[in-house]
Amino acid sequence: MRKRKTSAWRSAAAVCVLLLTAAGCGSGGGDDKGGHAPDKLGKGEGKVNIIAWAGYAEDGSNDPKVDWVHPFEKKTGCQVNTKTAGTSDEMVSLMKTGQYDTVSASGDATLRLIASGDAAPVNTKLVPNYKDIFPALKQQPFNSKDGRMYGIPHGRGANLLMYRTDKVKPAPDSWRAVFDDSARYGGHVTAYDSPIYIADAALYLMRAKPSLGIKNPYALDQKQLDAAVSLLKKQHKAVGEYWSDYQKEITAFKGGDSVIGTTWQVIANLTKAEKAPVKAVLPKEGATGWSDTWMVSAKAEHPNCTYKWLDWIVSPKVNAQVAEYFGEAPSNRKACAETSDPNHCAIFHADDEKYFQRVHFWTTPIKDCLDGRKDATCTDYAQWTRAWTEVKG
């Protein structure tokens, strides 16, 4: 399991960073402006510059037993230089510098990188382990465009509803508990701190208020966005803390400051390990979730080493190591036979497609409606970020 001392992952977008990256938040409606995928690979250039979430490129410095970077360097001759990012917006900003070859982007960043031309399509034939990636992770709206993959899927997880079993009764099975019924737990509700959390409210409204016509929680026209924001403002009155650092959420649930709210499976597992009486469920409406993708910079200076890294990080043994350390479902189906815990893939539903069919993976909101509507203009990530700032007051 990953060290819990690492900095906050996927934390809320800093407005100043967003302003710098707003150019990447456009409609995404035109042709991508990125580079081209190579037809073949040559000799490694000697290094690869990586942007990664904490826990994705471990070199033994956090834990001597956790190291898949040095074996890669020894095998390929490509030195790994890693920049750990704390937010998707930071990743987008860093990719714009052209100083990095690849990034482990989440779905709230991928379409921005494609639309701005900072990410190039990937030739999956040059990544041998791609053939063993779960099919459901390929050619998705958040990692492909016009039938071309823009990265190699890394792993996935759902945003679950966690609650204290001694404080929340009866046991909730709906997101209604943290939205329309949030006043019951005034001051003790917790929510994920990011503009992409707006999709959680939209997901709930898809079923709670069908007259709004929401078909995709990431495709909201202005009226639909306003409805989601209104719901989040109502919830805000009951929120004790917005979380981005999972250790803080564990502490809050253990101490009782938080009794109900959104979480990840790994957080639920660790909170239980701390003897807190909690349970996590996938509500009846389904859930939002995340699937990370290793994308290649359109300006990559070390494409050969980059492709070697892409193949390495999703190879069965390494993908298993990352999944266990980070706390997620691996993307390579063969990784499940390589985990040290034989139950890891079952716990994280790695090969349970019926489970993940209920998960709406983070996808960057763009003006071209992702639900296929041609008679409407949807709101984009920049608008979501302004709305999120308004929600938090």
XYZ file of C-alpha atoms in Angstrom:
393
model
C 0.000 0.000 0.000
C 1.191 3.509 -0.759
C 2.622 5.721 1.952
C -0.012 7.952 3.465
C 2.394 10.835 3.918
C 2.250 11.763 0.235
C 0.681 15.068 -0.692
C -2.949 15.544 -1.705
C -3.887 13.945 -4.995
C -6.369 15.431 -7.427
C -7.094 18.321 -5.063
C -9.307 21.245 -6.000
C -8.216 23.410 -8.880
C -6.412 26.578 -7.951
C -8.076 29.441 -9.775
C -4.763 31.062 -10.674
C -3.605 27.824 -12.286
C -6.853 27.532 -14.198
C -6.446 31.011 -15.595
C -3.080 29.980 -16.965
C -4.542 26.860 -18.516
C -7.878 28.219 -19.691
C -6.753 27.989 -23.283
C -6.908 24.243 -22.875
C -10.524 24.327 -21.724
C -12.075 25.189 -25.061
C -14.817 23.441 -26.907
C -12.673 20.622 -28.169
C -14.814 20.662 -31.247
C -12.078 21.157 -33.822
C -9.352 18.814 -34.975
C -6.696 18.072 -32.419
C -3.587 20.164 -32.784
C -1.216 17.588 -31.298
C 1.603 15.686 -32.947
C 1.458 12.360 -34.718
C 1.943 8.870 -33.345
C 5.238 7.263 -34.454
C 5.191 4.328 -36.880
C 8.154 2.634 -35.247
C 10.543 3.067 -32.358
C 14.278 3.555 -32.338
C 16.980 3.438 -29.718
C 16.170 4.959 -26.331
C 17.300 8.543 -25.803
C 18.643 7.861 -22.312
C 15.897 9.489 -20.263
C 12.200 10.198 -19.943
C 10.553 13.108 -18.126
C 7.352 12.148 -16.330
C 4.486 13.967 -14.610
C 2.727 11.588 -12.243
C 0.351 11.299 -9.337
C 2.066 10.457 -6.058
C 2.486 6.694 -5.930
C 2.647 6.106 -9.678
C 6.416 6.286 -10.241
C 7.982 4.892 -7.072
C 11.773 4.579 -6.953
C 12.243 3.243 -3.418
C 12.726 6.649 -1.806
C 9.388 6.411 0.057
C 9.726 2.710 0.763
C 12.796 0.633 -0.197
C 10.488 -2.284 -0.973
C 8.470 -0.247 -3.450
C 10.513 0.427 -6.553
C 9.609 -0.158 -10.181
C 11.580 2.805 -11.534
C 15.116 1.487 -11.037
C 14.342 -1.892 -12.658
C 12.972 0.031 -15.654
C 16.116 2.158 -15.870
C 18.340 -0.920 -15.666
C 16.374 -2.738 -18.355
C 16.027 0.138 -20.833
C 18.840 2.554 -20.104
C 16.233 5.322 -19.815
C 16.657 7.454 -16.700
C 13.334 8.466 -15.166
C 12.885 12.062 -14.031
C 9.602 12.406 -12.171
C 7.619 15.514 -11.314
C 4.859 14.689 -8.832
C 1.725 16.768 -9.405
C -1.006 17.421 -6.874
C -3.842 18.454 -9.202
C -5.076 17.862 -12.720
C -4.763 21.580 -13.403
C -1.119 21.454 -12.399
C -0.595 18.586 -14.824
C -2.187 20.528 -17.662
C -0.055 23.547 -16.888
C 3.150 21.498 -16.737
C 2.393 19.749 -20.023
C 2.076 23.123 -21.726
C 5.736 23.849 -20.978
C 6.845 21.102 -23.363
C 9.412 19.942 -20.819
C 7.742 16.601 -20.113
C 7.273 13.501 -22.220
C 4.324 11.803 -20.550
C 1.694 12.368 -17.862
C -0.642 10.107 -15.870
C -3.695 12.255 -16.610
C -7.135 11.786 -15.114
C -10.303 12.245 -17.110
C -10.760 15.812 -15.894
C -7.567 16.739 -17.761
C -7.351 14.443 -20.786
C -9.722 16.246 -23.152
C -8.109 19.555 -22.309
C -4.728 18.136 -23.309
C -6.159 16.753 -26.544
C -8.056 19.941 -27.453
C -5.079 22.193 -26.781
C -2.752 20.018 -28.846
C -0.499 19.216 -25.897
C -1.122 15.468 -26.165
C -0.422 13.330 -29.222
C -2.287 10.220 -30.365
C -0.616 6.965 -29.340
C 0.317 4.065 -31.602
C -0.895 1.217 -29.413
C 0.870 -1.319 -31.645
C 4.123 -0.036 -30.173
C 2.915 -0.887 -26.665
C 2.817 -4.724 -26.578
C 1.069 -4.906 -23.193
C -1.819 -2.826 -24.543
C -3.395 -6.012 -25.894
C -4.073 -7.169 -22.316
C -5.734 -3.939 -21.144
C -9.365 -4.487 -20.161
C -11.413 -3.748 -23.312
C -13.800 -1.498 -21.386
C -10.947 0.948 -20.793
C -10.140 1.349 -24.483
C -11.658 3.896 -26.870
C -13.456 5.801 -24.148
C -14.613 9.437 -24.398
C -11.940 10.496 -21.914
C -8.952 8.843 -23.633
C -9.709 8.778 -27.346
C -10.912 10.926 -30.226
C -12.084 10.017 -33.692
C -11.220 6.375 -33.125
C -7.637 7.079 -32.021
C -6.301 6.385 -28.555
C -4.585 9.288 -26.848
C -2.914 7.260 -24.175
C -2.568 3.933 -22.399
C -5.067 3.181 -19.585
C -3.396 2.821 -16.198
C -6.087 1.995 -13.615
C -9.556 2.915 -12.392
C -11.754 3.390 -9.353
C -15.190 4.579 -8.253
C -16.166 7.497 -6.033
C -18.171 5.753 -3.320
C -20.490 6.813 -0.513
C -18.934 6.164 2.915
C -20.747 6.506 6.223
C -20.312 5.826 9.920
C -22.479 2.834 10.715
C -23.002 4.052 14.295
C -24.123 7.538 13.252
C -26.014 7.076 9.993
C -29.155 4.976 10.194
C -30.787 3.465 8.292
C -27.926 2.492 6.014
C -28.021 4.781 2.952
C -28.242 3.368 -0.554
C -28.644 6.662 -2.426
C -26.726 9.893 -2.941
C -29.854 11.550 -1.589
C -28.255 11.182 1.851
C -25.608 13.797 1.053
C -27.739 16.022 -1.154
C -31.452 16.421 -0.439
C -31.102 14.902 3.048
C -27.763 16.474 3.934
C -29.295 18.666 6.684
C -29.705 15.529 8.807
C -25.944 15.451 9.197
C -25.338 19.208 9.381
C -21.648 19.997 9.754
C -20.612 16.367 9.326
C -20.959 15.837 5.574
C -17.775 15.654 3.504
C -17.354 16.067 -0.246
C -14.528 15.849 -2.751
C -12.852 19.205 -3.287
C -12.764 19.784 -7.038
C -14.885 21.333 -9.792
C -15.358 17.828 -11.203
C -17.474 17.063 -8.102
C -20.251 18.989 -9.822
C -20.752 15.798 -11.826
C -21.710 13.968 -8.608
C -24.609 16.353 -8.131
C -25.545 16.016 -11.807
C -25.468 12.226 -11.516
C -27.907 12.365 -8.617
C -30.187 14.763 -10.502
C -30.292 12.424 -13.508
C -32.555 10.197 -11.433
C -33.927 12.572 -8.788
C -35.088 15.191 -11.280
C -35.456 13.592 -14.731
C -37.265 16.668 -16.073
C -33.855 18.358 -16.321
C -32.975 15.948 -19.110
C -29.442 15.170 -17.895
C -28.119 12.153 -19.801
C -24.423 12.506 -19.049
C -23.155 14.106 -15.798
C -20.301 15.754 -17.727
C -22.561 17.234 -20.428
C -24.512 20.038 -18.775
C -26.082 22.981 -20.515
C -26.419 26.193 -18.498
C -29.816 25.277 -17.020
C -28.539 21.865 -15.939
C -25.358 23.315 -14.492
C -27.401 25.873 -12.551
C -29.498 23.055 -11.086
C -26.417 21.131 -10.001
C -24.879 24.258 -8.472
C -28.094 25.005 -6.591
C -28.030 21.505 -5.118
C -24.371 21.864 -4.144
C -25.050 25.189 -2.437
C -27.730 23.462 -0.408
C -25.278 20.720 0.480
C -22.592 23.285 1.362
C -24.553 24.301 4.466
C -24.079 20.768 5.837
C -20.478 20.218 4.760
C -17.933 20.184 7.557
C -14.951 19.721 5.275
C -14.141 19.308 1.598
C -11.376 16.750 1.211
C -8.584 16.176 -1.257
C -5.967 14.604 1.022
C -7.260 11.154 1.871
C -5.396 10.999 5.222
C -7.469 13.963 6.381
C -10.646 12.137 5.429
C -9.560 9.066 7.362
C -8.882 11.194 10.436
C -12.222 12.993 10.102
C -14.227 9.757 9.887
C -12.257 8.141 12.684
C -12.840 11.103 14.998
C -16.475 11.582 13.981
C -16.039 15.027 12.432
C -17.303 13.447 9.213
C -20.033 10.815 9.277
C -21.019 10.597 5.609
C -19.635 11.596 2.231
C -17.810 10.662 -0.930
C -14.708 8.440 -0.759
C -12.502 5.933 -2.597
C -12.277 2.215 -1.889
C -8.684 2.565 -0.663
C -9.767 5.227 1.843
C -12.575 3.030 3.107
C -10.151 0.139 3.551
C -7.654 2.259 5.473
C -10.364 3.857 7.607
C -11.603 0.415 8.609
C -8.021 -0.549 9.412
C -7.977 2.410 11.819
C -10.916 0.717 13.631
C -13.465 3.302 12.541
C -16.989 1.878 12.093
C -17.472 2.757 8.422
C -18.909 1.176 5.327
C -18.640 2.238 1.684
C -21.292 1.525 -0.948
C -21.933 2.165 -4.617
C -25.346 3.898 -4.457
C -28.288 2.879 -6.583
C -27.812 5.878 -8.900
C -24.307 4.673 -9.723
C -21.284 6.889 -9.160
C -18.652 9.028 -10.777
C -15.162 7.606 -10.941
C -11.681 8.020 -12.350
C -9.585 6.230 -14.913
C -6.051 7.487 -15.400
C -4.300 7.456 -18.753
C -0.602 7.746 -19.612
C -0.584 10.384 -22.336
C 2.325 11.375 -24.587
C 3.316 14.998 -25.078
C 3.009 16.327 -28.612
C 6.455 17.838 -27.968
C 8.037 14.750 -26.400
C 11.815 14.968 -26.729
C 12.300 11.338 -25.734
C 9.553 9.388 -27.558
C 11.396 6.064 -27.602
C 11.980 6.035 -23.852
C 8.419 7.307 -23.382
C 6.925 4.346 -25.225
C 9.156 1.996 -23.269
C 7.786 3.525 -20.068
C 4.182 3.196 -21.262
C 4.691 -0.493 -21.937
C 6.524 -1.029 -18.652
C 4.025 0.700 -16.378
C 1.121 -1.423 -17.675
C 3.051 -4.693 -17.790
C 1.362 -7.284 -15.538
C 3.823 -7.336 -12.639
C 4.413 -3.569 -12.514
C 0.759 -2.696 -13.027
C -0.030 -5.005 -10.100
C 2.581 -3.272 -7.930
C 1.221 0.177 -8.717
C -2.394 -0.875 -8.188
C -1.669 -2.305 -4.754
C 0.526 0.571 -3.632
C -1.811 3.288 -4.860
C -5.064 1.469 -4.110
C -6.935 0.990 -7.392
C -8.026 -1.565 -9.959
C -5.222 -2.343 -12.427
C -5.815 -1.826 -16.129
C -4.007 -4.968 -17.306
C -6.163 -8.050 -16.808
C -3.055 -10.195 -16.308
C -2.012 -8.024 -13.357
C -4.586 -9.734 -11.165
C -2.434 -12.872 -11.121
C 0.568 -10.820 -9.957
C -0.802 -9.012 -6.891
C 0.658 -9.964 -3.515
C -2.872 -9.943 -2.090
C -4.836 -12.561 -4.057
C -8.037 -10.704 -3.207
C -6.915 -7.299 -4.464
C -8.706 -7.422 -7.799
C -11.891 -8.676 -6.173
C -11.812 -5.899 -3.580
C -11.309 -3.238 -6.257
C -13.663 -4.895 -8.788
C -10.897 -4.997 -11.397
C -12.621 -7.483 -13.698
C -16.210 -6.750 -12.688
C -17.529 -4.904 -15.730
C -21.111 -4.911 -14.439
C -19.817 -2.884 -11.497
C -17.951 -0.395 -13.673
C -20.877 -0.044 -16.054
C -22.467 1.879 -13.186
C -19.490 4.217 -12.938
C -19.333 7.416 -14.988
C -15.616 8.117 -15.316
C -14.359 11.667 -15.045
C -14.462 13.358 -18.434
C -13.502 16.981 -19.036
C -16.650 19.065 -19.658
C -16.500 20.778 -23.063
C -18.873 23.002 -25.031
C -19.599 20.277 -27.589
C -22.072 18.249 -25.546
C -20.635 14.834 -24.699
C -24.130 13.327 -24.698
C -24.420 13.870 -28.457
C -26.775 16.845 -28.399
C -26.363 19.106 -31.426
C -29.065 21.605 -30.496
C -27.413 22.766 -27.285
C -24.187 24.301 -26.046
C -22.773 22.691 -22.951
C -20.710 24.295 -20.220
C -16.965 23.709 -20.181
C -14.409 23.169 -17.436
C -13.684 26.869 -17.035
C -17.373 27.477 -16.293
C -17.405 24.553 -13.876
C -14.433 25.991 -12.025
C -16.112 29.373 -11.654
C -19.253 27.597 -10.470
C -17.280 25.568 -7.925
C -15.772 28.744 -6.504
C -19.304 30.107 -6.178
C -20.466 26.945 -4.401
C -17.739 27.206 -1.786
C -18.432 30.891 -1.341
